[in-house]
Amino acid sequence: MHRTKIKIVEDAFDANNTIARANREDFDRGGVTVVNMMSAPGAGKTTLLERVVKDLGDVRVGVLEGDIQGSLDADRLASLHVPVTQINTDPGFGGECHLDANMVRSAIPSLPLDDLDLVVIENVGNLVCPAEFKVGEDSRVMVTSVTEGEDKPLKYPLMFRTCELVLVNKVDLLPHLDFDLERLLHNIDKVNPGVERMLVSARTGEGIEAWRDWLTRVVARAGAPV
Amino acid sequence: MHRTKIKIVEDAFDANNTIARANREDFDRGGVTVVNMMSAPGAGKTTLLERVVKDLGDVRVGVLEGDIQGSLDADRLASLHVPVTQINTDPGFGGECHLDANMVRSAIPSLPLDDLDLVVIENVGNLVCPAEFKVGEDSRVMVTSVTEGEDKPLKYPLMFRTCELVLVNKVDLLPHLDFDLERLLHNIDKVNPGVERMLVSARTGEGIEAWRDWLTRVVARAGAPV
């Protein structure tokens, strides 16, 4: 029984990886850099995106918005006149807890890839499952907010280990928390030594310029026309 | 292909429910009330438990601690001299994102059920998957912290809908947030009209007495010897 379960799970990941590669090829053909953005629920992904999408210079950005149901976040971003496609995850394998490559694939035709340089995929708020599924992205960014505690890298290591940038959000609240920032940074280094990290506050704007510049750099690095 | 996927998922839930019933029978035989506690990562489940486990009067409590890996939370609770069993979820079906009935089943022999009145199961920090898996509990409690935003009930409806009590934690931070508490409570009522909710702060102790009393009442209601 246990072997059967493992086989089913392995098959699902194999199928996912195959589709992720097809997505990657489509994105490459369109000259589009893709960033997969992940975090726990309420860490501030949407607000961090709202803060930068109008301010990326020549980089033309679109957003793929993953949610179990509803379009609250997509509506917020669409109001900024950015191309946004909503994916609701209800019909996915194993439920609704992440975006998989096939869900992203189904959304690609609705994005004007030829007119974009960057697609940000806002994944479902979850520190576990999204990290297990490649969707065809170039880079992974994760957001951890200081209100979540210092232990999260140790408890959700895969998420912290598979990302290229950690945004430490809500630092404006540090004076009001019993929170040891050094310990968080130390724990991040334990699971992903030397990974780039930025202290930001979507609320006050602290660190937002560095986050915007990082996105611009990722696009430039991919050789897309900026 | 899609039908096959649905079939696999349905079979997994059926198997889970069968095992959950077996757990329930074991708990009943031991005269134990079981509370399944769920939340997003970092919402404060462990601290809310630390606040009450030494203060439950005649109610003898044990804890089942679910984490992907490590025993950080179990160590915190064990230091309070409460029987704690750690479950690491790595080997579970579909990964590591929740406790299922079989993981709980494997831990039951390590709990002294005959000497307990209450078992609190601290689930993996995740607002999606844990809600889909019954583990043999009497009641579900979820914790939502005010730093996560007002929209969470609308975005993670199953979690809010299947619980009996919502603990709204970290209310000590309200003066420092752009947060509309009325809107959160309104959104909770939208997905689970009239569900009991308590405003609490694990940090300052606000509302902790009500939370402790709720646990005592749940045990008394089940007719366990208190």
Short mmCIF file of N, CA and C in Angstrom, two decimals, chain B residues 117-194:
data_model
loop_
_atom_site.label_atom_id
_atom_site.label_comp_id
_atom_site.label_asym_id
_atom_site.label_seq_id
_atom_site.Cartn_x
_atom_site.Cartn_y
_atom_site.Cartn_z
N ASP B 117 -7.75 13.21 29.63
CA ASP B 117 -9.12 13.60 29.33
C ASP B 117 -9.22 14.34 28.00
N LEU B 118 -8.12 14.94 27.62
CA LEU B 118 -8.11 15.81 26.44
C LEU B 118 -6.81 15.61 25.67
N VAL B 119 -6.94 15.43 24.35
CA VAL B 119 -5.75 15.45 23.49
C VAL B 119 -5.92 16.58 22.50
N VAL B 120 -4.96 17.48 22.48
CA VAL B 120 -4.96 18.53 21.47
C VAL B 120 -3.98 18.14 20.38
N ILE B 121 -4.47 18.12 19.15
CA ILE B 121 -3.62 17.83 18.01
C ILE B 121 -3.23 19.15 17.36
N GLU B 122 -1.96 19.48 17.41
CA GLU B 122 -1.51 20.69 16.73
C GLU B 122 -1.09 20.30 15.33
N ASN B 123 -1.91 20.71 14.36
CA ASN B 123 -1.69 20.30 12.97
C ASN B 123 -0.54 21.07 12.33
N VAL B 124 -0.15 20.67 11.13
CA VAL B 124 0.88 21.40 10.37
C VAL B 124 0.33 22.79 10.00
N GLY B 125 1.17 23.80 10.07
CA GLY B 125 0.74 25.15 9.74
C GLY B 125 0.41 25.29 8.27
N ASN B 126 -0.89 25.38 7.96
CA ASN B 126 -1.34 25.35 6.57
C ASN B 126 -2.84 25.60 6.59
N LEU B 127 -3.31 26.56 5.81
CA LEU B 127 -4.74 26.89 5.82
C LEU B 127 -5.56 26.06 4.85
N VAL B 128 -4.90 25.15 4.10
CA VAL B 128 -5.65 24.40 3.08
C VAL B 128 -5.80 22.93 3.46
N CYS B 129 -4.75 22.18 3.29
CA CYS B 129 -4.84 20.71 3.33
C CYS B 129 -5.33 20.12 4.65
N PRO B 130 -4.89 20.63 5.81
CA PRO B 130 -5.35 20.00 7.05
C PRO B 130 -6.88 19.94 7.17
N ALA B 131 -7.56 20.94 6.61
CA ALA B 131 -9.02 20.97 6.72
C ALA B 131 -9.68 19.83 5.98
N GLU B 132 -8.97 19.23 5.03
CA GLU B 132 -9.56 18.18 4.19
C GLU B 132 -9.46 16.80 4.82
N PHE B 133 -8.70 16.67 5.90
CA PHE B 133 -8.45 15.35 6.47
C PHE B 133 -8.96 15.24 7.90
N LYS B 134 -10.02 14.46 8.09
CA LYS B 134 -10.45 14.13 9.44
C LYS B 134 -9.43 13.21 10.07
N VAL B 135 -9.19 13.40 11.36
CA VAL B 135 -8.21 12.55 12.03
C VAL B 135 -8.83 11.81 13.21
N GLY B 136 -10.16 11.99 13.40
CA GLY B 136 -10.83 11.35 14.53
C GLY B 136 -11.13 12.32 15.66
N GLU B 137 -11.10 13.61 15.36
CA GLU B 137 -11.29 14.64 16.37
C GLU B 137 -12.77 14.84 16.73
N ASP B 138 -13.02 15.40 17.93
CA ASP B 138 -14.36 15.84 18.31
C ASP B 138 -14.63 17.24 17.79
N SER B 139 -13.63 18.10 17.89
CA SER B 139 -13.81 19.52 17.55
C SER B 139 -12.62 20.04 16.80
N ARG B 140 -12.88 21.06 16.00
CA ARG B 140 -11.80 21.76 15.31
C ARG B 140 -11.76 23.21 15.76
N VAL B 141 -10.55 23.65 16.05
CA VAL B 141 -10.31 25.05 16.41
C VAL B 141 -9.37 25.60 15.36
N MET B 142 -9.62 26.79 14.85
CA MET B 142 -8.61 27.40 14.00
C MET B 142 -8.18 28.73 14.55
N VAL B 143 -6.94 29.07 14.27
CA VAL B 143 -6.37 30.34 14.72
C VAL B 143 -6.12 31.18 13.49
N THR B 144 -6.62 32.40 13.49
CA THR B 144 -6.27 33.35 12.43
C THR B 144 -5.70 34.58 13.15
N SER B 145 -4.56 35.06 12.68
CA SER B 145 -3.97 36.20 13.38
C SER B 145 -4.25 37.46 12.58
N VAL B 146 -4.39 38.57 13.30
CA VAL B 146 -4.82 39.81 12.64
C VAL B 146 -3.76 40.32 11.66
N THR B 147 -2.52 39.85 11.78
CA THR B 147 -1.49 40.27 10.83
C THR B 147 -1.67 39.61 9.46
N GLU B 148 -2.57 38.62 9.35
CA GLU B 148 -2.75 37.91 8.08
C GLU B 148 -3.73 38.59 7.13
N GLY B 149 -4.42 39.63 7.60
CA GLY B 149 -5.37 40.31 6.73
C GLY B 149 -6.80 39.83 6.93
N GLU B 150 -7.74 40.66 6.48
CA GLU B 150 -9.17 40.40 6.72
C GLU B 150 -9.78 39.42 5.74
N ASP B 151 -9.06 39.13 4.64
CA ASP B 151 -9.67 38.37 3.54
C ASP B 151 -9.54 36.86 3.67
N LYS B 152 -8.84 36.38 4.69
CA LYS B 152 -8.53 34.96 4.76
C LYS B 152 -9.75 34.03 4.76
N PRO B 153 -10.85 34.37 5.46
CA PRO B 153 -12.01 33.46 5.40
C PRO B 153 -12.53 33.27 3.97
N LEU B 154 -12.46 34.31 3.15
CA LEU B 154 -12.96 34.21 1.78
C LEU B 154 -12.01 33.41 0.91
N LYS B 155 -10.72 33.45 1.23
CA LYS B 155 -9.73 32.77 0.40
C LYS B 155 -9.48 31.32 0.83
N TYR B 156 -9.77 31.02 2.08
CA TYR B 156 -9.56 29.66 2.60
C TYR B 156 -10.84 29.19 3.31
N PRO B 157 -11.94 29.14 2.54
CA PRO B 157 -13.25 28.94 3.18
C PRO B 157 -13.41 27.60 3.89
N LEU B 158 -12.83 26.52 3.35
CA LEU B 158 -13.05 25.22 3.98
C LEU B 158 -12.55 25.21 5.42
N MET B 159 -11.38 25.78 5.63
CA MET B 159 -10.80 25.82 6.97
C MET B 159 -11.72 26.55 7.95
N PHE B 160 -12.21 27.72 7.53
CA PHE B 160 -13.07 28.49 8.42
C PHE B 160 -14.44 27.83 8.59
N ARG B 161 -14.87 27.10 7.56
CA ARG B 161 -16.22 26.52 7.58
C ARG B 161 -16.29 25.27 8.45
N THR B 162 -15.18 24.53 8.56
CA THR B 162 -15.25 23.24 9.25
C THR B 162 -14.81 23.34 10.71
N CYS B 163 -14.63 24.55 11.22
CA CYS B 163 -14.20 24.63 12.61
C CYS B 163 -15.35 25.12 13.49
N GLU B 164 -15.21 24.84 14.78
CA GLU B 164 -16.24 25.19 15.74
C GLU B 164 -15.91 26.46 16.50
N LEU B 165 -14.62 26.80 16.48
CA LEU B 165 -14.16 27.98 17.21
C LEU B 165 -13.06 28.65 16.39
N VAL B 166 -13.15 29.96 16.24
CA VAL B 166 -12.09 30.73 15.60
C VAL B 166 -11.42 31.60 16.66
N LEU B 167 -10.12 31.37 16.86
CA LEU B 167 -9.35 32.23 17.75
C LEU B 167 -8.69 33.31 16.90
N VAL B 168 -9.06 34.56 17.13
CA VAL B 168 -8.46 35.69 16.41
C VAL B 168 -7.31 36.19 17.26
N ASN B 169 -6.10 35.82 16.85
CA ASN B 169 -4.92 36.02 17.70
C ASN B 169 -4.15 37.30 17.33
N LYS B 170 -3.24 37.69 18.22
CA LYS B 170 -2.36 38.84 18.05
C LYS B 170 -3.11 40.18 18.06
N VAL B 171 -4.23 40.22 18.80
CA VAL B 171 -5.00 41.47 18.82
C VAL B 171 -4.23 42.60 19.50
N ASP B 172 -3.15 42.27 20.24
CA ASP B 172 -2.33 43.34 20.82
C ASP B 172 -1.67 44.20 19.73
N LEU B 173 -1.57 43.67 18.50
CA LEU B 173 -0.93 44.43 17.42
C LEU B 173 -1.89 45.34 16.67
N LEU B 174 -3.19 45.25 16.98
CA LEU B 174 -4.17 46.02 16.22
C LEU B 174 -3.84 47.51 16.11
N PRO B 175 -3.35 48.16 17.19
CA PRO B 175 -3.06 49.61 17.06
C PRO B 175 -1.98 49.91 16.02
N HIS B 176 -1.20 48.91 15.64
CA HIS B 176 -0.07 49.14 14.74
C HIS B 176 -0.35 48.66 13.32
N LEU B 177 -1.57 48.22 13.04
CA LEU B 177 -1.90 47.65 11.73
C LEU B 177 -2.99 48.46 11.05
N ASP B 178 -3.01 48.41 9.71
CA ASP B 178 -4.17 48.90 8.97
C ASP B 178 -5.11 47.71 8.83
N PHE B 179 -5.86 47.44 9.86
CA PHE B 179 -6.64 46.21 9.88
C PHE B 179 -8.05 46.53 10.35
N ASP B 180 -9.03 46.02 9.61
CA ASP B 180 -10.42 46.28 9.93
C ASP B 180 -11.01 45.03 10.58
N LEU B 181 -11.03 45.01 11.91
CA LEU B 181 -11.49 43.83 12.65
C LEU B 181 -12.94 43.48 12.31
N GLU B 182 -13.77 44.50 12.15
CA GLU B 182 -15.18 44.24 11.83
C GLU B 182 -15.31 43.51 10.50
N ARG B 183 -14.42 43.87 9.56
CA ARG B 183 -14.48 43.23 8.26
C ARG B 183 -14.05 41.76 8.36
N LEU B 184 -13.05 41.47 9.18
CA LEU B 184 -12.67 40.07 9.39
C LEU B 184 -13.85 39.28 9.96
N LEU B 185 -14.49 39.83 11.00
CA LEU B 185 -15.60 39.11 11.65
C LEU B 185 -16.76 38.93 10.68
N HIS B 186 -16.98 39.94 9.85
CA HIS B 186 -18.02 39.85 8.82
C HIS B 186 -17.68 38.74 7.82
N ASN B 187 -16.40 38.66 7.43
CA ASN B 187 -15.99 37.63 6.47
C ASN B 187 -16.07 36.22 7.09
N ILE B 188 -15.77 36.12 8.38
CA ILE B 188 -15.93 34.82 9.05
C ILE B 188 -17.40 34.40 9.01
N ASP B 189 -18.30 35.36 9.28
CA ASP B 189 -19.72 35.04 9.27
C ASP B 189 -20.23 34.68 7.87
N LYS B 190 -19.57 35.23 6.87
CA LYS B 190 -19.98 34.90 5.50
C LYS B 190 -19.79 33.41 5.21
N VAL B 191 -18.67 32.83 5.67
CA VAL B 191 -18.39 31.43 5.34
C VAL B 191 -18.86 30.47 6.43
N ASN B 192 -19.01 30.96 7.66
CA ASN B 192 -19.46 30.08 8.76
C ASN B 192 -20.31 30.90 9.72
N PRO B 193 -21.56 31.18 9.30
CA PRO B 193 -22.40 32.13 10.05
C PRO B 193 -22.54 31.73 11.52
N GLY B 194 -22.24 32.68 12.39
CA GLY B 194 -22.47 32.49 13.81
C GLY B 194 -21.43 31.64 14.53
#
